[in-house]
GROMACS .gro file of C-alpha atoms in nm:
model
  245
    1MET     CA    1   0.059  -0.030   0.002
    2LEU     CA    2   0.303   0.195   0.074
    3ASN     CA    3   0.392   0.149  -0.279
    4TYR     CA    4   0.120   0.239  -0.415
    5ALA     CA    5   0.113   0.561  -0.246
    6LEU     CA    6   0.379   0.657  -0.342
    7LEU     CA    7   0.183   0.648  -0.697
    8LEU     CA    8  -0.092   0.906  -0.649
    9ASP     CA    9   0.154   1.152  -0.467
   10PRO     CA   10   0.170   1.438  -0.638
   11SER     CA   11   0.469   1.604  -0.533
   12LEU     CA   12   0.693   1.276  -0.597
   13PRO     CA   13   0.850   1.244  -1.045
   14VAL     CA   14   0.600   0.934  -1.049
   15GLY     CA   15   0.318   1.021  -0.894
   16GLY     CA   16   0.077   1.394  -0.990
   17PHE     CA   17  -0.144   1.263  -1.199
   18PRO     CA   18  -0.259   1.440  -1.523
   19ARG     CA   19  -0.566   1.615  -1.412
   20PHE     CA   20  -0.766   1.915  -1.526
   21TYR     CA   21  -0.967   2.083  -1.205
   22GLY     CA   22  -1.036   2.467  -1.419
   23LEU     CA   23  -0.717   2.671  -1.225
   24GLU     CA   24  -0.490   2.718  -1.493
   25GLU     CA   25  -0.791   2.887  -1.621
   26LEU     CA   26  -0.871   3.081  -1.335
   27PHE     CA   27  -0.612   3.207  -1.292
   28ARG     CA   28  -0.600   3.333  -1.655
   29ASN     CA   29  -0.880   3.532  -1.550
   30GLY     CA   30  -0.821   3.721  -1.285
   31HIS     CA   31  -1.065   3.489  -1.042
   32LEU     CA   32  -0.713   3.251  -0.857
   33ASN     CA   33  -0.534   3.523  -0.696
   34SER     CA   34  -0.520   3.352  -0.346
   35LEU     CA   35  -0.463   3.082  -0.141
   36GLN     CA   36  -0.829   3.245   0.003
   37ASP     CA   37  -1.003   3.198  -0.409
   38LEU     CA   38  -0.888   2.838  -0.416
   39GLU     CA   39  -1.035   2.704  -0.072
   40HIS     CA   40  -1.320   2.872  -0.224
   41TYR     CA   41  -1.370   2.732  -0.521
   42MET     CA   42  -1.246   2.392  -0.390
   43LEU     CA   43  -1.555   2.406  -0.162
   44HIS     CA   44  -1.812   2.528  -0.352
   45ASP     CA   45  -1.762   2.393  -0.730
   46LEU     CA   46  -1.471   2.098  -0.696
   47TYR     CA   47  -1.619   1.926  -0.344
   48PRO     CA   48  -1.955   1.838  -0.497
   49GLN     CA   49  -1.829   1.710  -0.761
   50PHE     CA   50  -1.539   1.427  -0.603
   51THR     CA   51  -1.904   1.339  -0.348
   52THR     CA   52  -2.185   1.336  -0.508
   53VAL     CA   53  -1.971   1.207  -0.856
   54ASP     CA   54  -1.684   1.069  -0.781
   55GLY     CA   55  -1.710   0.896  -0.413
   56MET     CA   56  -2.092   0.752  -0.493
   57ALA     CA   57  -1.896   0.637  -0.839
   58VAL     CA   58  -1.652   0.398  -0.606
   59LYS     CA   59  -1.954   0.271  -0.389
   60SER     CA   60  -2.131   0.138  -0.700
   61LEU     CA   61  -1.779   0.029  -0.866
   62TYR     CA   62  -1.756  -0.178  -0.549
   63VAL     CA   63  -2.075  -0.345  -0.591
   64ALA     CA   64  -2.028  -0.378  -0.966
   65ILE     CA   65  -1.681  -0.532  -0.886
   66GLN     CA   66  -1.786  -0.816  -0.628
   67GLN     CA   67  -2.093  -0.898  -0.845
   68ASN     CA   68  -1.809  -0.944  -1.143
   69ASP     CA   69  -2.094  -0.678  -1.346
   70GLY     CA   70  -1.847  -0.594  -1.686
   71TRP     CA   71  -2.128  -0.342  -1.838
   72ARG     CA   72  -2.186  -0.209  -1.520
   73ILE     CA   73  -1.829  -0.105  -1.427
   74ALA     CA   74  -1.804   0.003  -1.737
   75LEU     CA   75  -2.160   0.219  -1.776
   76ILE     CA   76  -1.995   0.355  -1.487
   77ASP     CA   77  -1.619   0.469  -1.601
   78LYS     CA   78  -1.827   0.553  -1.915
   79MET     CA   79  -2.048   0.814  -1.715
   80LEU     CA   80  -1.751   0.918  -1.521
   81HIS     CA   81  -1.587   1.040  -1.816
   82THR     CA   82  -1.879   1.219  -1.975
   83GLN     CA   83  -1.928   1.428  -1.615
   84ARG     CA   84  -1.649   1.692  -1.763
   85PRO     CA   85  -1.731   1.794  -2.129
   86SER     CA   86  -1.431   1.963  -2.180
   87LEU     CA   87  -1.182   1.808  -2.427
   88GLN     CA   88  -0.883   1.878  -2.207
   89HIS     CA   89  -1.054   1.655  -1.903
   90ALA     CA   90  -1.079   1.406  -2.171
   91LYS     CA   91  -0.813   1.323  -2.282
   92GLU     CA   92  -0.570   1.390  -1.924
   93SER     CA   93  -0.923   1.125  -1.787
   94ARG     CA   94  -0.825   0.843  -1.999
   95LEU     CA   95  -0.405   0.908  -1.996
   96SER     CA   96  -0.481   0.917  -1.626
   97GLY     CA   97  -0.581   0.615  -1.630
   98GLN     CA   98  -0.365   0.439  -1.859
   99ARG     CA   99  -0.072   0.555  -1.672
  100LEU     CA  100  -0.213   0.385  -1.327
  101LEU     CA  101  -0.261   0.054  -1.452
  102LYS     CA  102   0.027   0.086  -1.676
  103LEU     CA  103   0.215   0.181  -1.319
  104ALA     CA  104   0.003  -0.089  -1.107
  105LYS     CA  105   0.036  -0.351  -1.280
  106ALA     CA  106   0.465  -0.364  -1.343
  107LEU     CA  107   0.467  -0.319  -0.913
  108TYR     CA  108   0.162  -0.605  -0.854
  109PRO     CA  109   0.269  -0.827  -1.169
  110TRP     CA  110   0.126  -1.107  -0.924
  111LEU     CA  111  -0.283  -0.894  -0.978
  112GLU     CA  112  -0.551  -0.958  -1.244
  113PHE     CA  113  -0.585  -0.715  -1.399
  114ASP     CA  114  -0.629  -0.831  -1.741
  115GLN     CA  115  -1.050  -0.860  -1.615
  116LEU     CA  116  -1.055  -0.458  -1.638
  117GLU     CA  117  -0.860  -0.470  -1.981
  118SER     CA  118  -1.032  -0.661  -2.079
  119ILE     CA  119  -1.410  -0.536  -1.987
  120LEU     CA  120  -1.290  -0.168  -2.169
  121ILE     CA  121  -1.251  -0.312  -2.469
  122GLN     CA  122  -1.547  -0.504  -2.500
  123TYR     CA  123  -1.761  -0.216  -2.407
  124ASN     CA  124  -1.540  -0.005  -2.568
  125ALA     CA  125  -1.517   0.218  -2.185
  126ILE     CA  126  -1.208   0.434  -2.137
  127GLY     CA  127  -1.077   0.346  -1.760
  128THR     CA  128  -1.089   0.674  -1.565
  129LEU     CA  129  -0.868   0.752  -1.293
  130ALA     CA  130  -1.087   0.606  -1.054
  131THR     CA  131  -1.204   0.272  -1.173
  132VAL     CA  132  -0.882   0.171  -1.263
  133HIS     CA  133  -0.766   0.300  -0.876
  134THR     CA  134  -1.091   0.117  -0.713
  135TRP     CA  135  -0.953  -0.233  -0.943
  136ILE     CA  136  -0.667  -0.179  -0.770
  137ASN     CA  137  -0.810  -0.159  -0.472
  138SER     CA  138  -1.039  -0.389  -0.412
  139LEU     CA  139  -0.740  -0.628  -0.558
  140LEU     CA  140  -0.499  -0.487  -0.247
  141GLY     CA  141  -0.809  -0.603  -0.002
  142ASN     CA  142  -0.885  -0.216   0.123
  143ASP     CA  143  -1.328  -0.090   0.201
  144VAL     CA  144  -1.466   0.063   0.008
  145GLU     CA  145  -1.368   0.360   0.236
  146GLN     CA  146  -1.081   0.305   0.276
  147THR     CA  147  -1.051   0.327  -0.146
  148VAL     CA  148  -1.328   0.635  -0.134
  149HIS     CA  149  -1.058   0.833   0.124
  150GLY     CA  150  -0.695   0.726  -0.090
  151TYR     CA  151  -0.857   0.940  -0.388
  152LEU     CA  152  -1.078   1.254  -0.244
  153GLY     CA  153  -0.722   1.278  -0.010
  154ALA     CA  154  -0.566   1.279  -0.387
  155ALA     CA  155  -0.762   1.469  -0.598
  156VAL     CA  156  -0.657   1.808  -0.260
  157SER     CA  157  -0.280   1.725  -0.310
  158PHE     CA  158  -0.341   1.771  -0.672
  159CYS     CA  159  -0.527   2.081  -0.631
  160VAL     CA  160  -0.300   2.273  -0.335
  161GLU     CA  161  -0.014   2.120  -0.582
  162ASP     CA  162  -0.117   2.285  -0.916
  163ALA     CA  163  -0.185   2.625  -0.703
  164PHE     CA  164   0.049   2.647  -0.535
  165LYS     CA  165   0.269   2.637  -0.863
  166LEU     CA  166   0.024   2.906  -1.014
  167LEU     CA  167   0.062   3.142  -0.695
  168ASN     CA  168   0.354   3.057  -0.586
  169PRO     CA  169   0.261   3.141  -0.181
  170PRO     CA  170   0.491   3.085   0.098
  171TYR     CA  171   0.605   2.734   0.096
  172GLU     CA  172   0.528   2.651   0.481
  173GLU     CA  173   0.177   2.724   0.378
  174LYS     CA  174   0.056   2.449   0.195
  175ASN     CA  175   0.071   2.135   0.450
  176PRO     CA  176  -0.201   2.316   0.671
  177LEU     CA  177  -0.372   2.450   0.422
  178MET     CA  178  -0.414   2.082   0.255
  179GLU     CA  179  -0.478   1.845   0.571
  180ARG     CA  180  -0.755   2.165   0.610
  181MET     CA  181  -0.903   2.127   0.293
  182THR     CA  182  -0.877   1.735   0.319
  183SER     CA  183  -1.065   1.751   0.641
  184GLU     CA  184  -1.321   1.935   0.482
  185LEU     CA  185  -1.388   1.711   0.218
  186LEU     CA  186  -1.405   1.424   0.386
  187SER     CA  187  -1.645   1.558   0.633
  188ALA     CA  188  -1.887   1.628   0.323
  189TRP     CA  189  -1.770   1.256   0.226
  190LYS     CA  190  -1.908   1.176   0.521
  191LYS     CA  191  -2.238   1.316   0.513
  192LEU     CA  192  -2.343   1.243   0.192
  193ASN     CA  193  -2.271   0.889   0.243
  194GLU     CA  194  -2.564   0.761   0.310
  195PRO     CA  195  -2.760   0.603  -0.019
  196GLU     CA  196  -2.720   0.344  -0.169
  197PRO     CA  197  -2.491   0.302  -0.478
  198THR     CA  198  -2.832   0.234  -0.647
  199THR     CA  199  -2.958   0.558  -0.563
  200PHE     CA  200  -2.605   0.715  -0.763
  201GLN     CA  201  -2.689   0.479  -1.050
  202ARG     CA  202  -2.980   0.542  -1.104
  203ARG     CA  203  -2.942   0.899  -1.133
  204LEU     CA  204  -2.663   0.896  -1.367
  205LEU     CA  205  -2.817   0.652  -1.610
  206HIS     CA  206  -3.150   0.899  -1.674
  207ARG     CA  207  -2.886   1.209  -1.734
  208HIS     CA  208  -2.739   1.002  -1.984
  209TRP     CA  209  -2.880   0.685  -2.097
  210SER     CA  210  -2.962   0.872  -2.437
  211SER     CA  211  -2.702   0.923  -2.533
  212SER     CA  212  -2.488   0.680  -2.776
  213TYR     CA  213  -2.157   0.649  -2.610
  214ILE     CA  214  -2.377   0.457  -2.339
  215THR     CA  215  -2.429   0.122  -2.446
  216LEU     CA  216  -2.820   0.062  -2.410
  217PRO     CA  217  -2.962  -0.187  -2.224
  218PRO     CA  218  -3.174  -0.395  -2.430
  219PHE     CA  219  -3.503  -0.360  -2.250
  220MET     CA  220  -3.495   0.010  -2.342
  221SER     CA  221  -3.772   0.067  -2.575
  222HIS     CA  222  -3.709   0.297  -2.847
  223ASN     CA  223  -3.852   0.610  -2.787
  224GLY     CA  224  -3.633   0.605  -2.394
  225GLN     CA  225  -3.908   0.434  -2.093
  226LEU     CA  226  -3.657   0.230  -1.880
  227ASN     CA  227  -3.771   0.006  -1.613
  228GLU     CA  228  -3.559   0.056  -1.348
  229SER     CA  229  -3.681  -0.238  -1.122
  230ARG     CA  230  -3.564  -0.498  -1.438
  231LEU     CA  231  -3.258  -0.241  -1.464
  232PHE     CA  232  -3.139  -0.279  -1.123
  233SER     CA  233  -3.262  -0.621  -1.025
  234SER     CA  234  -3.131  -0.867  -1.319
  235PRO     CA  235  -2.783  -0.905  -1.298
  236GLY     CA  236  -2.689  -1.079  -1.557
  237LEU     CA  237  -2.828  -0.946  -1.806
  238PHE     CA  238  -2.571  -0.694  -1.818
  239LYS     CA  239  -2.326  -1.005  -1.866
  240ARG     CA  240  -2.515  -1.059  -2.273
  241LEU     CA  241  -2.460  -0.662  -2.353
  242PRO     CA  242  -2.298  -0.557  -2.647
  243ALA     CA  243  -1.997  -0.354  -2.612
  244SER     CA  244  -2.073   0.023  -2.743
  245PRO     CA  245  -2.047   0.073  -3.126
   0.00000   0.00000   0.00000
């Protein structure tokens, strides 16, 4: 686990996976001029995304992995990919997952990564950082809360590291800020962490089901009516779905 943690550490050459949280654009436009601006942006713009989307996605991925449900893994992965429409983020999301998967395979050659790669190929999925991170942690035997906390902690580190490069404030302010912002994010996650994973899946599926980017279940009618009870009560259906075009 220590070796894996180093892979996610943005202060080390091997860490700091490509990410795009909009900080450079804010800085260029004059909206990010201080650490106070950074805190406000993280709390009000980034944290809702980290908790309601990324954190809940990790929970849902754990369920899908435990059920060996490749279709659902790919569906959640694609939904994560389409949450942030920026072309820059889409490119970096793919590269981040690929890089983490490559490094993890070298670090843990005895673990099973072929199944994940097969799922991504079969359903034409991306392999986002959250998906690969969850798969690795499940193989390492970590529980879902450990996995979510690790992901959220890394996200805070990435934001703070990027902001310090742009703002160049006193270095001694970095660690206290990182600890404070991590605590804020984990508190926000704790407040949110009540719904079942299927709540997250239903909400996102309703938002994205019409996109051709996501494979549609065969029981969806042509006029777009979705039977939720059939979708989430029959895991076997997912395993027979074809890959996305």
